Coordinates of C-alpha atoms in Angstrom, one line a residue:
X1 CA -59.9 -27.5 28.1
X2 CA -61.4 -27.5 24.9
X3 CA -59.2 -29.2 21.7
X4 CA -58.7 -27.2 18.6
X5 CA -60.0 -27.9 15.8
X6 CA -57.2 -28.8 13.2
X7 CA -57.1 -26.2 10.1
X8 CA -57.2 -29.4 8.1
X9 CA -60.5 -30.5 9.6
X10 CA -61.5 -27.0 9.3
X11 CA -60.4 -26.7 5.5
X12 CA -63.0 -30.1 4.7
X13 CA -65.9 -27.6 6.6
X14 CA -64.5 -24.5 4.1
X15 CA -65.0 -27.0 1.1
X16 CA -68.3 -27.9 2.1
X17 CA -69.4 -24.0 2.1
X18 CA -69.5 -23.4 6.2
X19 CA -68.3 -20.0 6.6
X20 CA -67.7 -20.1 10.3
X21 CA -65.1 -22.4 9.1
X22 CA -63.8 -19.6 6.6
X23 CA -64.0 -17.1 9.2
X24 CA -61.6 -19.2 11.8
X25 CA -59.3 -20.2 9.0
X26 CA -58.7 -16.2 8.0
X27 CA -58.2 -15.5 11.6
X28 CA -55.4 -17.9 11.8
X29 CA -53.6 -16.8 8.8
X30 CA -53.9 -13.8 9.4
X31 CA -52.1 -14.7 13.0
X32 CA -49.3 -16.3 11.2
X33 CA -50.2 -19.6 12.3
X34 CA -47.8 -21.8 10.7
X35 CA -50.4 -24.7 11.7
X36 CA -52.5 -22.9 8.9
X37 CA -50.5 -23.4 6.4
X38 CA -50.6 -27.5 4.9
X39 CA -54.4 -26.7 4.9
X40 CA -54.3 -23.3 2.4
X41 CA -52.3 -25.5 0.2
X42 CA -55.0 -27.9 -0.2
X43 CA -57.5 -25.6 -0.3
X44 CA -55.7 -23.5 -3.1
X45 CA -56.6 -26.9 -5.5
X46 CA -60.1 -26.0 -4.9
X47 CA -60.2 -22.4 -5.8
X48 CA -60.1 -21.0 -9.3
X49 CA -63.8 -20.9 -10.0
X50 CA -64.9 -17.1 -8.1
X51 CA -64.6 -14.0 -10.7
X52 CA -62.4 -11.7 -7.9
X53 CA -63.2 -8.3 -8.4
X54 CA -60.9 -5.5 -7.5
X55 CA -62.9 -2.0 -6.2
X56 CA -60.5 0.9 -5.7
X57 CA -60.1 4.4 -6.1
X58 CA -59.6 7.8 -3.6
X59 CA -61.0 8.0 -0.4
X60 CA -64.5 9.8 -0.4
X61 CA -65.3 8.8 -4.0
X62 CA -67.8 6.4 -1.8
X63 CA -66.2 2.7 -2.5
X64 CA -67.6 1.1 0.7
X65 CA -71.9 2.3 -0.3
X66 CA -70.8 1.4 -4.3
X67 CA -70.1 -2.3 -2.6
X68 CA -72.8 -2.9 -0.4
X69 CA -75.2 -1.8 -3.4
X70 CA -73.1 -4.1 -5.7
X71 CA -73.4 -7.1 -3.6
X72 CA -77.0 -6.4 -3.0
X73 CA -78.0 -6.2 -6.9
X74 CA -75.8 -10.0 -7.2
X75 CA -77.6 -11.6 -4.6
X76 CA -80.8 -10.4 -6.6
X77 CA -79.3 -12.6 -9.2
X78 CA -78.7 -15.3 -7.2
X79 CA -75.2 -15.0 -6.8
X80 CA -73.5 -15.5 -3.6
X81 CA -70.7 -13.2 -2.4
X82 CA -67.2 -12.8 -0.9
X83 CA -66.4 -9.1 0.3
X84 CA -62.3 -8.6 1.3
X85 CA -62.4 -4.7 2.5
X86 CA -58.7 -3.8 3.0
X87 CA -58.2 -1.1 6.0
X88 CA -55.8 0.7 6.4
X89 CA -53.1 -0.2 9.4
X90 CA -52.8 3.6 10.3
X91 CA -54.3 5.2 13.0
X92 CA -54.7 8.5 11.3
X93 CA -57.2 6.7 8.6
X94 CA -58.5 4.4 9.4
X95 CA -61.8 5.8 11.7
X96 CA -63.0 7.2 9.0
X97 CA -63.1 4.3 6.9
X98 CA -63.9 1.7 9.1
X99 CA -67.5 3.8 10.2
X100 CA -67.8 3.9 5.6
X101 CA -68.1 0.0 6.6
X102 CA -71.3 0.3 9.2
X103 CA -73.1 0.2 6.4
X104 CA -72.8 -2.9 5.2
X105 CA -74.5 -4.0 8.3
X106 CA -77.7 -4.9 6.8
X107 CA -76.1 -7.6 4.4
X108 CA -74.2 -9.3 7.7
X109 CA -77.8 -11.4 8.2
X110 CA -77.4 -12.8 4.6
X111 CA -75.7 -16.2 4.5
X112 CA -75.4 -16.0 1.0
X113 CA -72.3 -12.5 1.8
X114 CA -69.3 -12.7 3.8
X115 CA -67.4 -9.6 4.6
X116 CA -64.3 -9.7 6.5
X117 CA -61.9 -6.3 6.6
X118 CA -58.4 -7.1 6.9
X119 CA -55.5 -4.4 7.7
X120 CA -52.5 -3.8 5.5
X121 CA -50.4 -4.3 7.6
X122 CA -48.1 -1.8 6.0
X123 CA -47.7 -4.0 2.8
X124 CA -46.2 -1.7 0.0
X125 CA -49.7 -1.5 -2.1
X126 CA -52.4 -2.3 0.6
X127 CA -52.1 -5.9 0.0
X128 CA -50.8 -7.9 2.4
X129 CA -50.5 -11.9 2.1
X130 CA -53.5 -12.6 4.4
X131 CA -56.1 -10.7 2.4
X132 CA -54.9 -12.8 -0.8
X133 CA -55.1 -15.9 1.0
X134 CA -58.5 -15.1 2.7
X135 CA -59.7 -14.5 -1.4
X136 CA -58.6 -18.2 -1.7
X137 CA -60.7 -19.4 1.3
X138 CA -63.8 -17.6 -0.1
X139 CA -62.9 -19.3 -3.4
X140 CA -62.9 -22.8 -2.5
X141 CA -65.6 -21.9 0.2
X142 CA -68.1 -21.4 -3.4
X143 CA -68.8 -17.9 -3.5
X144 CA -69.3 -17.1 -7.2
X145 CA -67.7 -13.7 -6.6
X146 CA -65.3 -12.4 -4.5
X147 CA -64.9 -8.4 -4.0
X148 CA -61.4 -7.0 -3.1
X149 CA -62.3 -3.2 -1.9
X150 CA -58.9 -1.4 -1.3
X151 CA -57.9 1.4 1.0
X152 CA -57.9 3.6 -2.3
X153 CA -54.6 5.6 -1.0
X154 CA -51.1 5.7 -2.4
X155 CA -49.8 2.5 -4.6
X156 CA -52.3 0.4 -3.5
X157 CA -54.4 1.5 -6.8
X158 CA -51.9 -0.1 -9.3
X159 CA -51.5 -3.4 -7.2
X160 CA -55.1 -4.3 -6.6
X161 CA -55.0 -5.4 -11.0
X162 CA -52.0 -7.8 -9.7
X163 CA -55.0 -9.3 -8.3
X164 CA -58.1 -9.3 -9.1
X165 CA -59.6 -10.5 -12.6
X166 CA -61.8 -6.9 -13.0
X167 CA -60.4 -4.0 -11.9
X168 CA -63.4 -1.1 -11.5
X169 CA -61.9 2.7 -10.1
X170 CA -64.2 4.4 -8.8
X171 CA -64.4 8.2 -9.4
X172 CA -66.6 11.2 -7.7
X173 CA -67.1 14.6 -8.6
X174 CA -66.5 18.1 -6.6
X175 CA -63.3 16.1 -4.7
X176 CA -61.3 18.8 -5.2
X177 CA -59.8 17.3 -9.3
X178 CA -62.8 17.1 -12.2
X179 CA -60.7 13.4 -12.7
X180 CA -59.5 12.3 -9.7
X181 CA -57.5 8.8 -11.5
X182 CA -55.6 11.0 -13.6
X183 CA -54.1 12.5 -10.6
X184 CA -53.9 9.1 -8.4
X185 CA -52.3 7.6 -11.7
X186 CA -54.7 4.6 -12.1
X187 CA -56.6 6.0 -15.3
X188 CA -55.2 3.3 -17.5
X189 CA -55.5 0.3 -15.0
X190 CA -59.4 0.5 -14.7
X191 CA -61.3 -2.5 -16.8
X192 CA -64.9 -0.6 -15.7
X193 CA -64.7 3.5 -14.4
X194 CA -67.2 4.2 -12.1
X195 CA -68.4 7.9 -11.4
X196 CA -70.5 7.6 -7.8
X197 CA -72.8 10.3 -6.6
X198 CA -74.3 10.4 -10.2
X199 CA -77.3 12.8 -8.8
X200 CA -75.0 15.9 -8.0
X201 CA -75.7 18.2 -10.9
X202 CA -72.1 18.3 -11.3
X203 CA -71.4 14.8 -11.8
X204 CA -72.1 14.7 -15.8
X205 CA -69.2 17.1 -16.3
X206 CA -66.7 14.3 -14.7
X207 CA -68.5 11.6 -16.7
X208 CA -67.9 13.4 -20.2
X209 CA -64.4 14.5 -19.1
X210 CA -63.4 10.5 -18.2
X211 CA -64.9 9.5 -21.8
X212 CA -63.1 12.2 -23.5
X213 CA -59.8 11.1 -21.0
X214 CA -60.4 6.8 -22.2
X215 CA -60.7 7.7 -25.9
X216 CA -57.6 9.6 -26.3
X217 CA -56.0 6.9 -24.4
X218 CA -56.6 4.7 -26.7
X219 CA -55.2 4.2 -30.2
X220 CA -57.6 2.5 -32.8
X221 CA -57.5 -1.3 -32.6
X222 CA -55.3 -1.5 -29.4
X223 CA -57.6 -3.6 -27.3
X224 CA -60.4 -5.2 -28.2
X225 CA -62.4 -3.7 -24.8
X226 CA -63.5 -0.2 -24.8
X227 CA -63.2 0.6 -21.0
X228 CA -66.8 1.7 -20.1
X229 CA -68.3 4.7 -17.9
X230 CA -70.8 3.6 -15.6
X231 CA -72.5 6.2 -13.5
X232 CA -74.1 5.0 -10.2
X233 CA -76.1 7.1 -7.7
X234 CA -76.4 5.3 -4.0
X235 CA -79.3 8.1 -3.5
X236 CA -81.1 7.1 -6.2
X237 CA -80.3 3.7 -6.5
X238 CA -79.3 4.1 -9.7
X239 CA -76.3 2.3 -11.9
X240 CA -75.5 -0.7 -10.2
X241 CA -77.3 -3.1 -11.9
X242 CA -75.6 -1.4 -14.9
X243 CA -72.3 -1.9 -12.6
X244 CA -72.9 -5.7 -12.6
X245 CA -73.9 -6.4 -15.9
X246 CA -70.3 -4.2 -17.3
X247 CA -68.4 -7.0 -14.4
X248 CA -70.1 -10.0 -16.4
X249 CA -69.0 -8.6 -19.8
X250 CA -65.5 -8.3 -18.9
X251 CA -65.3 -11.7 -17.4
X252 CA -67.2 -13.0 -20.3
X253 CA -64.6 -11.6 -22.6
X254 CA -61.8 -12.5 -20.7
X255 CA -63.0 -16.2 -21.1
X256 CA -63.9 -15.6 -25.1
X257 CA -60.5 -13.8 -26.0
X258 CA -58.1 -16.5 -23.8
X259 CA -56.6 -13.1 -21.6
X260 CA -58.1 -14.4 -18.6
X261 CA -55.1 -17.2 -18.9
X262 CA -52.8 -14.1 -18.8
X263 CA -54.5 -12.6 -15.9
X264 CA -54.6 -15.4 -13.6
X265 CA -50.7 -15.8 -14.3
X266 CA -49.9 -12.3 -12.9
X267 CA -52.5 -13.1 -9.9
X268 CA -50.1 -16.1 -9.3
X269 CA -46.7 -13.9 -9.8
X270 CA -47.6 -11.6 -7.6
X271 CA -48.5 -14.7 -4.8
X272 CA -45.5 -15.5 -5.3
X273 CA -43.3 -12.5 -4.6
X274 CA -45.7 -11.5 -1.8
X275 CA -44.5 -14.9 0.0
X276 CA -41.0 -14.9 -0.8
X277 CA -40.6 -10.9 0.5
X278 CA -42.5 -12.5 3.3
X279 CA -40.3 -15.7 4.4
X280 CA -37.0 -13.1 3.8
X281 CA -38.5 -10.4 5.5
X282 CA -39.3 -12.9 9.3
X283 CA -36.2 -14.5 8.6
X284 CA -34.3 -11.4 8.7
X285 CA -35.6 -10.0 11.5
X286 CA -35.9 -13.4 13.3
X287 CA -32.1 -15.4 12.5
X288 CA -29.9 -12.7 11.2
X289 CA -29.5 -9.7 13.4
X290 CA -26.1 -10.2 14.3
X291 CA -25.0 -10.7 11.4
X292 CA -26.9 -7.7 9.9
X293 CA -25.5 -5.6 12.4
X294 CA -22.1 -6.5 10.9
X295 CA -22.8 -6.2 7.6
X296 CA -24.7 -2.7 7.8
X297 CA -21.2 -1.9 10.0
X298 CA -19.6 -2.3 6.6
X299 CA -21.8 -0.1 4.4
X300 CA -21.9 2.5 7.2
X301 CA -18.2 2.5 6.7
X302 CA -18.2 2.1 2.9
X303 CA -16.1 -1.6 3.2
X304 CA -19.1 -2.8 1.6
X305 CA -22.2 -1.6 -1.2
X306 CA -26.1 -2.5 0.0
X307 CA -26.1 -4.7 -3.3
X308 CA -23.1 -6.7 -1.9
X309 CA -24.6 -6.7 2.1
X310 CA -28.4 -8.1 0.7
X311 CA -26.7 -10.9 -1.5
X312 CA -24.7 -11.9 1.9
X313 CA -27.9 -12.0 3.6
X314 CA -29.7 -13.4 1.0
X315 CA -26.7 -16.5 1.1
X316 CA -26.8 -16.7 4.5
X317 CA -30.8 -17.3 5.0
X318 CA -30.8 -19.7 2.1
X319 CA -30.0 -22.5 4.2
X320 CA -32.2 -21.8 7.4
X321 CA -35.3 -20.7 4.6
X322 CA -35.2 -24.0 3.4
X323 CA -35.4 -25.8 6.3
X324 CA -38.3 -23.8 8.0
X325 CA -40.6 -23.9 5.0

């Protein structure tokens, strides 16, 4: 029988840039391998240098090609990178985008990428805990950037800026709305607007209509950055170096205005909460199912309200929380 290899021995390999090591130690936490765990907490001392980079918007504006390009026009400029691609848990979906991801296949050969898709697992925003901790792994692993590409469906828009440092939406024309983020909501969360397929002739029409959309948005002297339009065109080849170079003056003046501080404080709120809904949610459905079924008796019955019946819960997990974690 062969002995596994500790995750603590494994996090040392991660620090020291090994990304088999990576690989193993996002398998087990995504598992829910509570072995896992004493190791991501060292780790997370080591992380906080990679610029994360949150890619969203609706499906067929053409994230997954926008990434591949992206990634190839950083490692022209020396810059190694981390690619998170969210999938989504559904069966209905997720074909479709999962074969968007076959072509990334030519930048699997390059040690200096690592792309891992991870599902949602059903998480309320497309985020689930193990995608965020596999960011951290990249992190302290030393890639200089780390790309978060999200399913681009439902609420899972608004939570990628929860975490990521740049948040870029990406937008196509003849998808059925001239501006698709106005309908999916995310107009205003964007730090960079992307319009993809940039060679269709009727691709300029969505680009001036987004630009018209930003500056109404936005009173005079509300923010000191002007959210920019970047066209890109994967036919072409077109945009992306354009893409890379709007990335780098965000993050540049994030660092030069002190908002980046703010940023990484709402990266490690929303940690936070996603652990804590987490450790309630397996110990509810682990420790507490008779006495759920009692209490959900009571609010069937109107004995009790479902504020009253969670804080009971809540009470009576407190104790058995604290000694499991």
């Amino acid at each position: 029988m062969i002995n596994r290899i500790s995750s603590m021995k494994l996090a040392e390999r991660v620090r020291e840039g090994h990304v088999r090591a990576i690989a193993r130690l996002i398998t087990r936490v995504e598992s829910g391998d509570p072995e896992v765990r004493q190791a991501m907490a060292e780790l997370y001392k080591s992380t906080g240098r990679a610029h994360v980079v949150g890619i969203t918007g609706v499906p067929g504006a053409g994230k997954s090609t926008l990434v591949t390009q992206l990634v190839l026009e950083y490692r022209a400029s020396g810059r190694t990178v981390g690619v998170v691609a969210i999938d989504p848990s559904s069966p209905f979906s997720g074909g479709a985008i999962l074969g968007d991801r076959i072509r990334m296949g030519e930048l699997v050969s390059d040690p200096g990428v690592f792309i891992r898709s991870m599902a949602t697992r059903g998480t309320l925003g497309g985020l689930a805990r193990p995608a965020l901790d596999a960011v951290d792994l990249l992190d302290a692993g030393g890639f200089d950037v780390v790309l978060i590409e999200t399913v681009g469906v439902g609420q899972d828009e608004v939570d990628i800026v929860r975490a990521a440092h740049t948040t870029v939406v990406v937008n196509a024309p003849g998808l059925g709305d001239d501006i698709q983020a106005i309908k999916a909501g995310v107009l205003e969360i964007a730090d960079i607007h992307v319009v993809s397929k940039a060679d269709r002739p009727d691709s300029n029409k969505t680009i001036q209509e987004l630009k018209a959309m930003l500056m109404m948005s936005l009173e005079p002297g509300e923010r000191v950055w002007r959210v920019p339009v970047v066209p890109t065109s994967s036919e072409k080849h077109t945009g992306f170096g354009e893409l890379m170079a709007a990335i780098d003056l965000h993050a540049e003046r994030l660092e030069r205005s002190g908002e980046i501080t703010e940023r990484r404080r709402q990266i490690a709120l929303t940690r936070v909460v996603k652990v804590a809904e987490e450790i309630v949610r397996d110990n509810f459905a682990r420790d507490s199912r008779s006495q759920t079924e009692e209490l959900l008796k009571k609010v069937t019955q109107r004995q009790l309200d479902p504020h009253g019946a969670a804080v009971t819960l809540l009470k009576a997990m407190k104790e058995t929380i604290h000694e499991s974690h």
